[in-house]
Structures are given as C-alpha cells and as structure tokens.
Short mmCIF file of C-alpha atoms in Angstrom, two decimals:
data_model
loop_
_atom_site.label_atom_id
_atom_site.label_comp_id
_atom_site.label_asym_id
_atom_site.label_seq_id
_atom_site.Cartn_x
_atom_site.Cartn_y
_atom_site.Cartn_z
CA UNK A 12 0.48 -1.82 -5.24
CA UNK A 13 -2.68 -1.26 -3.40
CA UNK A 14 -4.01 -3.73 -1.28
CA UNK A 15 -8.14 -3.00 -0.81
CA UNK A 16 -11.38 -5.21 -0.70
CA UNK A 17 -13.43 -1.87 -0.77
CA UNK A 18 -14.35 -2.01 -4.61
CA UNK A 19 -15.32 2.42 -4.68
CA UNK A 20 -11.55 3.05 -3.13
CA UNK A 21 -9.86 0.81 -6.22
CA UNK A 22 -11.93 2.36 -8.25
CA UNK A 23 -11.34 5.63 -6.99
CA UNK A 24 -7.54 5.04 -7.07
CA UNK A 25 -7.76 4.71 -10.56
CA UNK A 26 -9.38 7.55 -11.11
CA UNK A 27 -6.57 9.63 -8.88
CA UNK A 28 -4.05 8.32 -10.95
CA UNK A 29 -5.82 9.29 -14.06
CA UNK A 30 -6.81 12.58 -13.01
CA UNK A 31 -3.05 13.61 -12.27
CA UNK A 32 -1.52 11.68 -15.01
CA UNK A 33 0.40 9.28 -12.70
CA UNK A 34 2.12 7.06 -15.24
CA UNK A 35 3.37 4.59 -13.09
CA UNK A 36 2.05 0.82 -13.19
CA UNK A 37 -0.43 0.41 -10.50
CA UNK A 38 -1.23 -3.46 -9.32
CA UNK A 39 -4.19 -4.46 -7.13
CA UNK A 40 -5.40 -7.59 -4.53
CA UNK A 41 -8.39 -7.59 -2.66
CA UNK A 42 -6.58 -9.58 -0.38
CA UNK A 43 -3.67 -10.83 1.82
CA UNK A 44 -3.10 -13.90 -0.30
CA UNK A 45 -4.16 -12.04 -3.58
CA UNK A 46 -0.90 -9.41 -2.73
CA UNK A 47 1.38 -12.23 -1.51
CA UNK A 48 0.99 -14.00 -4.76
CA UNK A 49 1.45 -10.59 -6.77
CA UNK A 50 4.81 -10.95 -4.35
CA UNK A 51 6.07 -13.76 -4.20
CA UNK A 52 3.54 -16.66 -5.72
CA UNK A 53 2.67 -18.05 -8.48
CA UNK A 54 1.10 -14.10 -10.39
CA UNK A 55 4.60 -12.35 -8.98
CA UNK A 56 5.02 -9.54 -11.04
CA UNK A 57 7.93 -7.40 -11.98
CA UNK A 58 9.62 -5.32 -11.08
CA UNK A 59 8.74 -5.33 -7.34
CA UNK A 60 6.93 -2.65 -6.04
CA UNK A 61 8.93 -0.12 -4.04
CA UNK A 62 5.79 0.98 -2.23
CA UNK A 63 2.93 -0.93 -1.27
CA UNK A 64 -0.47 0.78 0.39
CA UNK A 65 -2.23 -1.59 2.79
CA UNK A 66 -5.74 -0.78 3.72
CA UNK A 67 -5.51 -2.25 7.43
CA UNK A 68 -9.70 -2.51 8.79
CA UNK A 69 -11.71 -4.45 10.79
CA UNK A 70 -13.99 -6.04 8.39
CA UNK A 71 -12.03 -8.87 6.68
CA UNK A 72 -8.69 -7.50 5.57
CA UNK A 73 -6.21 -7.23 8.65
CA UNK A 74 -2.85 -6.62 6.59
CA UNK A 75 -0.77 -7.20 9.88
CA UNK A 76 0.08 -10.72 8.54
CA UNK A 77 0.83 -9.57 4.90
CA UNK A 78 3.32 -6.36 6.66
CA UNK A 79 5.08 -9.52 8.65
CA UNK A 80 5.45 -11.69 5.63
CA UNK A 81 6.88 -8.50 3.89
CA UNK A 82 9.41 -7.63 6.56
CA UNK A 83 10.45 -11.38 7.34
CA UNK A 84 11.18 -11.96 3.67
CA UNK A 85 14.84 -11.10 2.36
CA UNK A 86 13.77 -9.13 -1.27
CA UNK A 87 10.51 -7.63 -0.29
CA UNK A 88 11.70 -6.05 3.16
CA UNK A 89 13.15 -2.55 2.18
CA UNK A 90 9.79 -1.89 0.24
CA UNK A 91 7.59 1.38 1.85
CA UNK A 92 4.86 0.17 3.15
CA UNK A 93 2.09 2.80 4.59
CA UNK A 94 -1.22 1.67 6.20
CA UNK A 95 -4.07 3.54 4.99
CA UNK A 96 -7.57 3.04 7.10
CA UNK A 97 -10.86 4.50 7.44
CA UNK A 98 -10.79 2.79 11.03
CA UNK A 99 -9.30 3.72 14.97
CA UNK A 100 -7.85 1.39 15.91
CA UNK A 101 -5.04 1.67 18.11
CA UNK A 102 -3.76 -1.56 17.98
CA UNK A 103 -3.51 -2.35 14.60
CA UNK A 104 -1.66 1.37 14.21
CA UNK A 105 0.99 0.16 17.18
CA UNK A 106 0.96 -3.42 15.69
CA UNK A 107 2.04 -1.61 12.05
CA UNK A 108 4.14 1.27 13.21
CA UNK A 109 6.13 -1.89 14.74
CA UNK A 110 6.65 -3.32 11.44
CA UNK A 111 8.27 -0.44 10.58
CA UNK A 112 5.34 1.13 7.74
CA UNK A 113 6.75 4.36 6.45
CA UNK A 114 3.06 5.83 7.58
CA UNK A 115 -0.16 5.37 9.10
CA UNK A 116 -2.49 7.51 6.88
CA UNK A 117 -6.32 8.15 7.38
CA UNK A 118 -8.29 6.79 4.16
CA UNK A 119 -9.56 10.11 2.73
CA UNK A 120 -13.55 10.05 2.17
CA UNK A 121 -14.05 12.87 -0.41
CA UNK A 122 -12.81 12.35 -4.18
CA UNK A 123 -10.73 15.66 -4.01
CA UNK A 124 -9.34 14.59 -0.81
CA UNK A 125 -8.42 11.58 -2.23
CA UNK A 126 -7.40 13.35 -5.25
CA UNK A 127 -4.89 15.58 -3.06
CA UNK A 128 -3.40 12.67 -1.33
CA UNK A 129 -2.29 11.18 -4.10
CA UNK A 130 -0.96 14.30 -5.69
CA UNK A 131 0.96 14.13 -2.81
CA UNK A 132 1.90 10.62 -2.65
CA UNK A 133 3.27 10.67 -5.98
CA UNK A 134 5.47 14.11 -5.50
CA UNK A 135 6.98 12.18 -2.68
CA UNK A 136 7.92 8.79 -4.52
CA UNK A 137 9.01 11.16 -7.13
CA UNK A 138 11.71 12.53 -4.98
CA UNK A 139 13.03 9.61 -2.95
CA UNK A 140 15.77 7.51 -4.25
CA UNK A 141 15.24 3.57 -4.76
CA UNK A 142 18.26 1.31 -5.03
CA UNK A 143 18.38 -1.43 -8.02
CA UNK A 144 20.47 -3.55 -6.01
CA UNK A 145 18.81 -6.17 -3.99
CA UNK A 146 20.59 -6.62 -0.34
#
C-alpha cells in the first residue's frame, strides 16, 4: 500500500511497477483516513498488506498518527512500514524511527531513481519471509 497525496509520485509508482513487471496488488489513499479505512474501515481490503509506504511531509499528510494507529492495533502491527519523504525533518524521522518503521527512505526525484528503488524494494520483499498466522 502506498500512502501519497502527491498525484505525479502515484502515478509514477505505477509506472515502476509496470516497468519491472511487479505483479503484486498495489492499493492507494491519499490520506490518513483514506489508508485506515483500506485497514480497518468500512473499504478494508484483503489480504492485509505486509508492507505499507507512508509518505510522511509537511504539507497536509503527517502519517505519524496513521504509524500509531498501525502499531497500537493487534492485526496490523507486525506489518513493515517505511517512511518515504522528500522533506528534513528531524522530528518526524525520530517520531517514526520510534514507531518502529523498518526505514526512513528519501523520496527519489528522477523516474530512474525511482525506477531503481523499487527494483530494489521488490528484490527485498521478495526475499523476506511473512507469516500467515495472525499473533
């Protein structure tokens, strides 16, 4: 799941995941609420996602509540989460790395950037194990 209000990065998303063939189901909110109901509300989909990207920026979207919802709440709290931002801002990175994010990640600007980091993203969920049990 990718959690953006910048319309050119969903759209660019998409177009990583085309580009490399990524197969796997990708669900988007432009907002806090938006995600939590893909989550847990009235739209929740399924299966959960086992990793969520949270564009964390000063300019609307905070995420910081959404990553405290998602670690207070019994099923959704083992799910990756990594903050990506075109922002520095120390305090939301200290505010997230304490919610335990598996990564703060600079948004990258350039399409083949972007391109690479999801190349990379998906070679990593690729290799980590996921439980089907929920604890």
């Amino acid at each position: 799941m990718l959690v953006d209000n910048n319309k050119i990065d969903v759209v660019s998303t998409r177009d990583a995941f085309s580009k490399l063939g990524i197969g796997t189901t990708l669900h988007f909110a432009e907002s806090e609420s938006e995600a939590w109901s893909l989550l847990q509300g009235d739209n929740k989909i399924s299966p959960t996602p086992k990793i969520i990207l949270i564009d964390i920026n000063e300019n609307g979207l905070s995420g910081i509540d959404l990553l405290h919802k998602i670690r207070e709440t019994p099923d959704l709290k083992s799910i990756l989460v990594f903050v990506i931002t075109n922002t520095d801002n120390d305090e939301n990175k200290v505010a997230a790395l304490n919610l335990n994010i598996a990564g703060y990640i600079r948004k990258p600007i350039e399409s083949e950037s972007n391109i690479d980091f999801f190349s990379i993203l998906n070679d990593y969920w690729n290799i980590i194990e996921f439980t089907s049990e929920k604890k």
